[in-house]
XYZ file of N, CA and C in Angstrom:
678
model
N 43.627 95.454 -188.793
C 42.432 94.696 -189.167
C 41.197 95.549 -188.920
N 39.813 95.421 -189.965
C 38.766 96.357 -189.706
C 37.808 95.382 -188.702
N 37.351 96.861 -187.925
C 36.722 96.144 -186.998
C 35.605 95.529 -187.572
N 34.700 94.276 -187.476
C 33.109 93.674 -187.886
C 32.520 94.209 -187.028
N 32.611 94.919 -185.474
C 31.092 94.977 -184.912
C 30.299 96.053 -185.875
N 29.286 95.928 -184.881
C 28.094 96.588 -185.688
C 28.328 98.281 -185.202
N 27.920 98.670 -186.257
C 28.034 100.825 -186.024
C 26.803 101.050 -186.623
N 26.483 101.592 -185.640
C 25.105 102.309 -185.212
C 25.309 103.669 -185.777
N 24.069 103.820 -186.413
C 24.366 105.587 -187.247
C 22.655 106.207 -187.131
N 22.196 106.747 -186.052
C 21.229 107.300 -186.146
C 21.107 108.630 -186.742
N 21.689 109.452 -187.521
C 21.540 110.408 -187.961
C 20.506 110.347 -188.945
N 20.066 109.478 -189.304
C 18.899 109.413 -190.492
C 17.793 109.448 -189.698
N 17.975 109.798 -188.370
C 16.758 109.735 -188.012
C 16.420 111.462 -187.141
N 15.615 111.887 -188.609
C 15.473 113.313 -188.682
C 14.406 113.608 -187.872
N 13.983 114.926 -187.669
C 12.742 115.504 -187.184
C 11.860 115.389 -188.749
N 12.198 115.504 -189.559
C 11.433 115.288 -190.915
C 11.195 113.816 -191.179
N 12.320 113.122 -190.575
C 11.224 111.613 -190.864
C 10.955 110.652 -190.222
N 11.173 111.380 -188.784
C 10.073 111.247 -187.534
C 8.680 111.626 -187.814
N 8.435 112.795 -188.520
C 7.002 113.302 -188.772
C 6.271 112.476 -189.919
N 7.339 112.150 -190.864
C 6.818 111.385 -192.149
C 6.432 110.065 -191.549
N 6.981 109.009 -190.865
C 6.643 107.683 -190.766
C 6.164 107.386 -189.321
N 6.636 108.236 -188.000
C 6.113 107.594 -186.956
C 4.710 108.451 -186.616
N 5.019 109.864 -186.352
C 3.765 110.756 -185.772
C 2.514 110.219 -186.324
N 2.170 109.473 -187.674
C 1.087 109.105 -187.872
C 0.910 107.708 -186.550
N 1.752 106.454 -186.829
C 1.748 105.577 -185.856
C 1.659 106.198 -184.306
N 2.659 107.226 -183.971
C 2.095 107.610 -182.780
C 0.395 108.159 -182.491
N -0.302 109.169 -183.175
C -0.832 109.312 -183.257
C -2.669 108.091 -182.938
N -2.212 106.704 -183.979
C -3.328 106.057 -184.069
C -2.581 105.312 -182.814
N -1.631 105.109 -181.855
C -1.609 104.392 -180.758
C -1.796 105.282 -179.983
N -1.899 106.292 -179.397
C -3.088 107.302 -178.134
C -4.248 107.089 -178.496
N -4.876 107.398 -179.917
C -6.721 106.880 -180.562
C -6.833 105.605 -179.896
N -6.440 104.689 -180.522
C -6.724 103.501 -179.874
C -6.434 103.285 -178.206
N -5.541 103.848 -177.698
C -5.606 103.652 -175.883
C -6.696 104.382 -175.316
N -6.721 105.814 -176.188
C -8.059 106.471 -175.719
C -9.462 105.985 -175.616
N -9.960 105.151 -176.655
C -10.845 104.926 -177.366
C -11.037 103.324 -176.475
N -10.363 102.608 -176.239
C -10.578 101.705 -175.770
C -10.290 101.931 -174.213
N -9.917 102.777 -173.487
C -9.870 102.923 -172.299
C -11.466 103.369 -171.964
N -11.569 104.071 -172.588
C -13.286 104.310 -172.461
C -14.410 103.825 -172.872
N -14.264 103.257 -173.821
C -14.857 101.949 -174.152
C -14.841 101.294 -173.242
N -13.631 100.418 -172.692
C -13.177 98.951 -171.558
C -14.362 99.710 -170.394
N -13.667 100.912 -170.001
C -14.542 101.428 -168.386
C -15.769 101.325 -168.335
N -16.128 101.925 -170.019
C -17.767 102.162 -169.792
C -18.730 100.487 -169.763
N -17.950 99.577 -170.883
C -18.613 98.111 -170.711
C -17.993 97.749 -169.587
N -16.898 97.617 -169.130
C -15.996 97.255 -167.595
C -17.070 97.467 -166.416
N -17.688 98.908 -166.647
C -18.800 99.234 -165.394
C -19.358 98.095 -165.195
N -20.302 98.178 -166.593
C -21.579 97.529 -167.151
C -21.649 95.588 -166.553
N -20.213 95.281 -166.369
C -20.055 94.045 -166.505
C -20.032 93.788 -164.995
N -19.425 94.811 -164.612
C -19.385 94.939 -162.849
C -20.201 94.880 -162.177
N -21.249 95.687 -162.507
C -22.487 95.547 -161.880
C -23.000 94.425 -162.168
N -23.258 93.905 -163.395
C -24.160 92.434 -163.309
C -23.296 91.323 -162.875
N -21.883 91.437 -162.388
C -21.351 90.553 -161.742
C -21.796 90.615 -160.183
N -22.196 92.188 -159.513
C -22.559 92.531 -158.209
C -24.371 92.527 -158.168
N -25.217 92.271 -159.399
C -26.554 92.212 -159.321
C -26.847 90.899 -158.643
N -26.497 89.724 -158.130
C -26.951 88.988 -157.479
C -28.031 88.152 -158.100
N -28.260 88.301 -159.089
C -28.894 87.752 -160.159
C -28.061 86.908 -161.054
N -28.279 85.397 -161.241
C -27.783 84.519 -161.781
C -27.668 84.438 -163.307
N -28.843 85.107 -163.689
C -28.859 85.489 -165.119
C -28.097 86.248 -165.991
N -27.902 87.580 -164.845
C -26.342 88.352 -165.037
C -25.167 88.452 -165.026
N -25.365 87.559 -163.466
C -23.818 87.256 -162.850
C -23.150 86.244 -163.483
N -23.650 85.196 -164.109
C -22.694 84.276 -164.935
C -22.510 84.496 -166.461
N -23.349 85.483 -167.027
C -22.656 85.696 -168.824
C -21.915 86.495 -168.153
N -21.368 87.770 -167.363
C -20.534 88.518 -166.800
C -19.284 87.529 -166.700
N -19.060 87.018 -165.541
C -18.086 86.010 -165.026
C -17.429 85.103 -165.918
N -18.265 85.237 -167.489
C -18.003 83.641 -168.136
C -17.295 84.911 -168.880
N -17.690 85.592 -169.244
C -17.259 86.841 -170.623
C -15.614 86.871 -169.574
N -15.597 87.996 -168.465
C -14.784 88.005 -167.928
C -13.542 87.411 -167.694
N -13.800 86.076 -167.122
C -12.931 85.069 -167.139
C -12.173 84.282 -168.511
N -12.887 84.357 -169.262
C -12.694 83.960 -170.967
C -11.617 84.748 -171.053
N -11.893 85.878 -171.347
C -10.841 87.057 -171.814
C -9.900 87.526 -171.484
N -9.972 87.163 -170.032
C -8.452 87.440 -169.187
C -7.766 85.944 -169.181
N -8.240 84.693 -169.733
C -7.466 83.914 -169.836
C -7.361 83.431 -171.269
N -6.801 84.396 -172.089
C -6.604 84.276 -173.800
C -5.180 85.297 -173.875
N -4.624 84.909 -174.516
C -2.978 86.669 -174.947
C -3.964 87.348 -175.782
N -3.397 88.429 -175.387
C -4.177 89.234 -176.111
C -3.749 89.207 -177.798
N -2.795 88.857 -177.814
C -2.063 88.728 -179.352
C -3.600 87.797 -180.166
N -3.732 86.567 -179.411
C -4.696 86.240 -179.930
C -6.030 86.172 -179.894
N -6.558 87.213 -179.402
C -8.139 87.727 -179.598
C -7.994 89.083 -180.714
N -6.751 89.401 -180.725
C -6.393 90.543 -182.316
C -6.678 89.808 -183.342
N -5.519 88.265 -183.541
C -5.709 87.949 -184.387
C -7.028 87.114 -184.994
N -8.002 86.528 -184.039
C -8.997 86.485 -184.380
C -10.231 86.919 -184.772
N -10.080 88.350 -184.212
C -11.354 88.888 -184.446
C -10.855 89.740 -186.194
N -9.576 89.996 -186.050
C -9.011 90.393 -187.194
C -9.381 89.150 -188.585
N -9.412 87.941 -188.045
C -9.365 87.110 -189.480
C -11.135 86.457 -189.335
N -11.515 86.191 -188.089
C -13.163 85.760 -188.153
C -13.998 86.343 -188.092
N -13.680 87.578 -188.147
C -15.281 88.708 -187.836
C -15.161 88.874 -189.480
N -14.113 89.328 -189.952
C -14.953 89.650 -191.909
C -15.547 88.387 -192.701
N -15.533 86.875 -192.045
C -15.797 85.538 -192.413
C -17.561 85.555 -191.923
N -17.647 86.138 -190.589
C -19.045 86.378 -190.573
C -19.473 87.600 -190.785
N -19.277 88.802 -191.347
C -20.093 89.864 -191.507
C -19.876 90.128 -193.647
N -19.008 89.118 -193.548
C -18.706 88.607 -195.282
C -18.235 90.115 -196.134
N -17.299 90.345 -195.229
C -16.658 92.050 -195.701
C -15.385 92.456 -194.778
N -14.532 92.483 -195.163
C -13.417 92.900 -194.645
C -13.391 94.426 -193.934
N -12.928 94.343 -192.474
C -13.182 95.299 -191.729
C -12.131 96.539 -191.671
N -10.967 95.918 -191.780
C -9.715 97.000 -191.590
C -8.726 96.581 -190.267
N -7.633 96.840 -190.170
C -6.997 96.277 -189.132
C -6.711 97.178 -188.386
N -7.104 98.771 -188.469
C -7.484 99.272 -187.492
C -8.725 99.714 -186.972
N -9.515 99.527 -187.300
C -10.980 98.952 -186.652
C -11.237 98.096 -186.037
N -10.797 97.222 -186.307
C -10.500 95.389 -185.910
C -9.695 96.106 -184.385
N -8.380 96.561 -184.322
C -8.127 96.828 -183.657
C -8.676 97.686 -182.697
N -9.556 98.615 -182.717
C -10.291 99.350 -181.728
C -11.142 98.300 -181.289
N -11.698 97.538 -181.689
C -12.985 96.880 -181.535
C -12.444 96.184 -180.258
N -11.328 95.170 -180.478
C -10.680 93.937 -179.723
C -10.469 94.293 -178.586
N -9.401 96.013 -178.652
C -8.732 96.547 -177.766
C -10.203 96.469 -175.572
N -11.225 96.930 -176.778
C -11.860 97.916 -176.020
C -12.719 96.365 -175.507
N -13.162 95.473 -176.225
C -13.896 94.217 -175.488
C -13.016 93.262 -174.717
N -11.654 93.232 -175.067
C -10.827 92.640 -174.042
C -10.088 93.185 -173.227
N -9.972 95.157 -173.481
C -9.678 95.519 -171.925
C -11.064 95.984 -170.892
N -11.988 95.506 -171.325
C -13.602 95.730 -170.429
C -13.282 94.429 -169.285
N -12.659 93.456 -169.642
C -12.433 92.872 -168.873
C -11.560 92.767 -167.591
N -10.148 93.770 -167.878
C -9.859 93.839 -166.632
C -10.173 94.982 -166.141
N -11.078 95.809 -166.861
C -11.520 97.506 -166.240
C -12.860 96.892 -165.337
N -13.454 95.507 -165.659
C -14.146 95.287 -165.190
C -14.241 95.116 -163.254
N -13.317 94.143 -164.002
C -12.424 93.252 -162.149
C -11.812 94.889 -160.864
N -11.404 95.945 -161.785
C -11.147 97.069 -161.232
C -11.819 97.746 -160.964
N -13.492 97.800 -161.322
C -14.758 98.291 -160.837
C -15.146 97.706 -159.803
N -15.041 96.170 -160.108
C -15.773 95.466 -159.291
C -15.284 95.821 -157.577
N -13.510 95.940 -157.773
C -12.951 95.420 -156.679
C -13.541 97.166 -155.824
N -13.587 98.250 -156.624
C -13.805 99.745 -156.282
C -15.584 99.842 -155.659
N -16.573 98.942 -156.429
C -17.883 99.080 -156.117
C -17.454 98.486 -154.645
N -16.998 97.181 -154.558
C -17.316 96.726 -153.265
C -16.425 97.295 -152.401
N -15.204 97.906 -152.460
C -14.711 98.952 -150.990
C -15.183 99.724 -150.568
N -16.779 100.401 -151.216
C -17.760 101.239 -151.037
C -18.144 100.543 -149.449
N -18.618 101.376 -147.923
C -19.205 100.743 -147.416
C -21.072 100.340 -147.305
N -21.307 98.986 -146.984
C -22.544 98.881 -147.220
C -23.602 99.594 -146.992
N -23.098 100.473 -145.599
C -24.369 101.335 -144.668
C -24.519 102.581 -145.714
N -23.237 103.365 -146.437
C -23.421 103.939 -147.872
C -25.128 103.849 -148.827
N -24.718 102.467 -149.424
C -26.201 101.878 -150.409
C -27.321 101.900 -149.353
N -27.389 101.369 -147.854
C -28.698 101.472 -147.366
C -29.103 102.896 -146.402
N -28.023 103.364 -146.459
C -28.566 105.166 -146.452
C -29.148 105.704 -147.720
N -28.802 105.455 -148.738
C -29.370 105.673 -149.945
C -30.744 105.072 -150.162
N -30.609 103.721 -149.892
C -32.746 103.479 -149.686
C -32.982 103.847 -148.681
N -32.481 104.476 -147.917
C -33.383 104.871 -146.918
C -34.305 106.252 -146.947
N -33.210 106.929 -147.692
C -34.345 108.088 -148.577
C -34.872 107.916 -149.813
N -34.708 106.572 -149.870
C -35.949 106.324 -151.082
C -35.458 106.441 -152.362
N -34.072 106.395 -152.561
C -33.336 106.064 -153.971
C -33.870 104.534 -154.267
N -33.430 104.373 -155.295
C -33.346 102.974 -156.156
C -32.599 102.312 -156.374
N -31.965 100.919 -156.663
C -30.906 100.783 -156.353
C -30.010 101.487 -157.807
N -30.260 101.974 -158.996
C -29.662 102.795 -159.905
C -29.338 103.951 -159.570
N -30.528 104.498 -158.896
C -29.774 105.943 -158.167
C -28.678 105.757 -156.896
N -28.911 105.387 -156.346
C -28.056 104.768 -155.264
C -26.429 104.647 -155.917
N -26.335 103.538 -156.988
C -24.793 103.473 -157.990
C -24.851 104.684 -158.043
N -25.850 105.021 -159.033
C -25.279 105.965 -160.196
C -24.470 107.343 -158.781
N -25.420 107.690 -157.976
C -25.277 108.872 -157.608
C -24.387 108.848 -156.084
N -24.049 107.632 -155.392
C -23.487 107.212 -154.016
C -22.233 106.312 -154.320
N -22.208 105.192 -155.005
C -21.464 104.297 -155.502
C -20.396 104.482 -156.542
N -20.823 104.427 -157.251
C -20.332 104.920 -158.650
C -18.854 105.593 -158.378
N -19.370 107.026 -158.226
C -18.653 108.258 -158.199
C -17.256 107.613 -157.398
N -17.808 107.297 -155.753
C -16.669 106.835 -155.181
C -15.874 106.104 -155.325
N -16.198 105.007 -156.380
C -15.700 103.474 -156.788
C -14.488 104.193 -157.812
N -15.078 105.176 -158.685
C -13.958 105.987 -159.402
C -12.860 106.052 -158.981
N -13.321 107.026 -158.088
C -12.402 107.677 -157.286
C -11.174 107.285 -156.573
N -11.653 105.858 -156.143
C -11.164 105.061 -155.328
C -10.144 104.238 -156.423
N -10.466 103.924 -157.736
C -9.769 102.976 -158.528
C -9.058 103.786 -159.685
N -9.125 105.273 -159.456
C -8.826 105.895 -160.593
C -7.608 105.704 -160.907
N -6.204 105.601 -159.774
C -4.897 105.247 -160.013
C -4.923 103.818 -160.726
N -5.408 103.293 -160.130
C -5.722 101.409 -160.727
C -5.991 101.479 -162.507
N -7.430 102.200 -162.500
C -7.694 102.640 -163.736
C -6.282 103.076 -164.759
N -5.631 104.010 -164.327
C -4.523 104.724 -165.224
C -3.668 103.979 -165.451
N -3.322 103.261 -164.148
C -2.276 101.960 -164.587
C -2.128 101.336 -165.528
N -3.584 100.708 -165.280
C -3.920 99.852 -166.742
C -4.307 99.774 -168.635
N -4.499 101.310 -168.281
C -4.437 102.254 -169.196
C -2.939 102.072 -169.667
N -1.881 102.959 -168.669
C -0.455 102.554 -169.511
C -0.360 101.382 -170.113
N -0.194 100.215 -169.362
C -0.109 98.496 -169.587
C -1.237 98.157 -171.420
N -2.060 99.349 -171.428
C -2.841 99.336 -172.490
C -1.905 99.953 -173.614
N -1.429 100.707 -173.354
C -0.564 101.855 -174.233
C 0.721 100.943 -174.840
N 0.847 100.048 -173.603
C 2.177 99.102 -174.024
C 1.483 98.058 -174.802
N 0.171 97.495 -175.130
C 0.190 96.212 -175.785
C -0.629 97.224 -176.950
N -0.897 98.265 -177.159
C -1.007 98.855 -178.609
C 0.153 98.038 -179.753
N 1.506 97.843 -178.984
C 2.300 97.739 -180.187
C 2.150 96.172 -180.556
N 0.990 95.468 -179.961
C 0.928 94.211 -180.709
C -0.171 94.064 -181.951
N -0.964 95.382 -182.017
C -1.524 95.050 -183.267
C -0.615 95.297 -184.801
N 0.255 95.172 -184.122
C 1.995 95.018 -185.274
C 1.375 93.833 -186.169
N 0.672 92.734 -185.211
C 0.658 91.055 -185.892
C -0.491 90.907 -186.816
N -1.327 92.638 -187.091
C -2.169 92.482 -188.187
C -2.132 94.093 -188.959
N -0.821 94.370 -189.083
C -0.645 95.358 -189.708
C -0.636 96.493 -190.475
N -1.788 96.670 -188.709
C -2.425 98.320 -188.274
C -1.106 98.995 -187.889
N -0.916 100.236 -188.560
C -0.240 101.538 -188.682
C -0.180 102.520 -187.085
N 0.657 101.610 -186.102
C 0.479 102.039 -184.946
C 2.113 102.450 -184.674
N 2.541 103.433 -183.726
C 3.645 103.427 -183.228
C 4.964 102.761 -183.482
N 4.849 101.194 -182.866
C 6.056 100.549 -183.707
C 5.884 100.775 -185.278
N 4.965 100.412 -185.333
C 4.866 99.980 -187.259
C 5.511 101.844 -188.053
N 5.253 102.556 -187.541
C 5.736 103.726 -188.200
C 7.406 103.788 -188.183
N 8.574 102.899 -186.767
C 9.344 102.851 -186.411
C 9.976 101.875 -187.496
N 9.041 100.759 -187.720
C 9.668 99.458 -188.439
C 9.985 99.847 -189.934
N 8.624 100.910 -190.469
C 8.476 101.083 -192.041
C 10.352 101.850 -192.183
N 10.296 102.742 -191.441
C 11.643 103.647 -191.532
C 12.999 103.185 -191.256
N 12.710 101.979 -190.427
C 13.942 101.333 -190.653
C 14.321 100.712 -191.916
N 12.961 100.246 -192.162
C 13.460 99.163 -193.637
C 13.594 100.304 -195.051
N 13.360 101.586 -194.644
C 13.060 102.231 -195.708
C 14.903 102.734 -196.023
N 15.254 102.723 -194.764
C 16.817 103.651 -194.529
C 17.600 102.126 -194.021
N 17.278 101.577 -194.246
C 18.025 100.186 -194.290
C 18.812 100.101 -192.842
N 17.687 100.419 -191.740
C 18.402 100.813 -190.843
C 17.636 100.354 -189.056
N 17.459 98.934 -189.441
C 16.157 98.243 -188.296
C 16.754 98.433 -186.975
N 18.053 98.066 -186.498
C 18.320 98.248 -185.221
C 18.187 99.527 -184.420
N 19.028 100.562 -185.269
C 18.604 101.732 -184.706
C 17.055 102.031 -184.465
N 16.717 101.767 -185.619
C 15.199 102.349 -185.283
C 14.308 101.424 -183.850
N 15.071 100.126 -183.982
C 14.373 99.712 -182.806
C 14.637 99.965 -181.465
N 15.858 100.323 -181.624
C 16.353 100.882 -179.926
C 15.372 102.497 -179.868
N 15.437 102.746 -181.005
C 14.773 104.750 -180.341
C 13.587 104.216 -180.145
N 12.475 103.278 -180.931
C 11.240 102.940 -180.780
C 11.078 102.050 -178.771
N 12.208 101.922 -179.034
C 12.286 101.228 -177.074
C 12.149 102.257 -176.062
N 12.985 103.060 -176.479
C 13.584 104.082 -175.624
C 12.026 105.510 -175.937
N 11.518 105.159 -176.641
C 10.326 106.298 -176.921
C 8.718 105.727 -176.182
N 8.934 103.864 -176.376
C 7.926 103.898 -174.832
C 8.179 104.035 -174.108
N 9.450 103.508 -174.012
C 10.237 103.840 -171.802
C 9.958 105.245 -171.634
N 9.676 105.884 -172.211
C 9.463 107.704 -171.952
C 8.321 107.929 -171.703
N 7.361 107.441 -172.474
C 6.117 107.490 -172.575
C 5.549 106.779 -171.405
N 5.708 105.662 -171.272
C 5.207 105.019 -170.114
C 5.546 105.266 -168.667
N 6.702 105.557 -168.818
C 7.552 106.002 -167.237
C 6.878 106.751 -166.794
N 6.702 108.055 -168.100
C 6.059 109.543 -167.702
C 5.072 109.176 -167.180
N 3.871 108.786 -167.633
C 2.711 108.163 -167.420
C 2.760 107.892 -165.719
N 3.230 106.837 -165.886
C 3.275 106.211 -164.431
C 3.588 106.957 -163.250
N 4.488 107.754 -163.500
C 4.828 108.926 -162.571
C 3.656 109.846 -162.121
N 3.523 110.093 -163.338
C 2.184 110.681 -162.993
C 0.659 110.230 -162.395
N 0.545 109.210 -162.089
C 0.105 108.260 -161.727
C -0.020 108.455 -160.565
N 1.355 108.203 -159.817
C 1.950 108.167 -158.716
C 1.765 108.883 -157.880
N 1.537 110.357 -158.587
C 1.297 111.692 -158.305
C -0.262 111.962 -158.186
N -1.384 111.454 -158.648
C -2.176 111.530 -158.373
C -2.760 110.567 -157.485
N -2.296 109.362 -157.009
C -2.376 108.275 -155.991
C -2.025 109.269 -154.438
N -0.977 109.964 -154.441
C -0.535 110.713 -153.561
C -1.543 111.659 -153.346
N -2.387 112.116 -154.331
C -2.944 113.532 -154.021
C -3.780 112.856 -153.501
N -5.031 111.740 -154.328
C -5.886 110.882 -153.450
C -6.120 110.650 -152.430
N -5.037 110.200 -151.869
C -4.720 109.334 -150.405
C -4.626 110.893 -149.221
N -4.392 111.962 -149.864
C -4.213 112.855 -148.959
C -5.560 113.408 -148.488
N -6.454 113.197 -149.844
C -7.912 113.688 -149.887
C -9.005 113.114 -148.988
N -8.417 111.823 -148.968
C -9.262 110.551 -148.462
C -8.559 111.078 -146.699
């Protein structure tokens, strides 16, 4: 009797059409982790501080933005800004634009909470040695605070960065040309979805592991510095 299970035949899956269908998808999923990791940090700062300005005016559009965004999936702040932002700007944006845009205003939010938690392990006598020679409180961040809060959250930072790298593959649900999607086109092209989805598994577990390791490795060097 012939066997029914399933036989797996990855040989169609060449170095030639690895380059043809995924390297582009790989490619626009590092752009987009890049692009929104620095994006998230640089508004993430921005949001940090007017959550730590002590000013009510600041501290609650901060807190309200903040809190909003970390309690939404991210699946669906893609798909909205993907289908309601061309309804108000009355022009269709692109779904990978859409996607940079989303990436980078809803990971500001937890790059935010990771500033915040880095500004305040700073100690206080720090900021009032700093007015005491007559900084401001901007020079004071920028040039006492700041730097160390980095420093201090940079493993935190990278983390979340990977965890960023891993939800790239959900702008799949508005079908931006990212990583999976280069994996999916080639399966259906070679009539061949399972395989392609196990190597597309097995190609973040690589990616991300690496990452993290490395991570790990600079947490270690940190802690030795400190």
């Amino acid at each position: 009797m012939a066997s029914s299970g399933l036989q797996l035949d990855f040989s169609f899956l060449t170095v030639d059409v690895l380059a043809s269908y995924v390297s582009k998808g790989l490619w626009f999923s590092v752009q987009l982790t890049l692009v929104a990791m620095i994006g998230g940090i640089v508004l993430g700062t921005l949001l940090a501080l007017m959550r730590l300005s002590g000013r009510k005016s600041l501290e609650m559009p901060a807190a309200a933005y903040v809190n909003v965004m970390r309690s939404i999936p991210l699946v669906m702040v893609i798909l909205w800004f993907f289908l309601l932002i061309p309804l108000l700007i009355g022009r269709p944006m692109g779904a990978e634009l859409s996607a940079v845009i989303t990436f980078t205003l809803f990971e500001a939010a937890y790059y935010a909470e990771i500033m915040r938690a880095g500004i305040q392990s700073i100690s206080r006598g720090q900021v009032h040695a700093g007015y005491a020679v007559g900084m401001t409180y901007r020079q004071t961040m920028q040039l006492i605070v700041l730097p160390q809060a980095f420093r201090n959250m940079l493993p935190v930072l990278l983390t979340q960065t990977v965890i960023l790298f891993q939800d790239t593959s959900l702008v799949y649900a508005i079908g931006a040309y990212d990583l999976l999607k280069g994996f999916e086109i080639a399966g259906k092209n070679f009539n061949r979805p399972v395989e392609t989805y196990l190597v597309a598994t097995v190609v973040y577990f690589v990616i991300c592991f690496s990452l993290s390791m490395l991570v790990k490795r600079l947490q270690k060097k940190i802690a030795i510095i400190r």
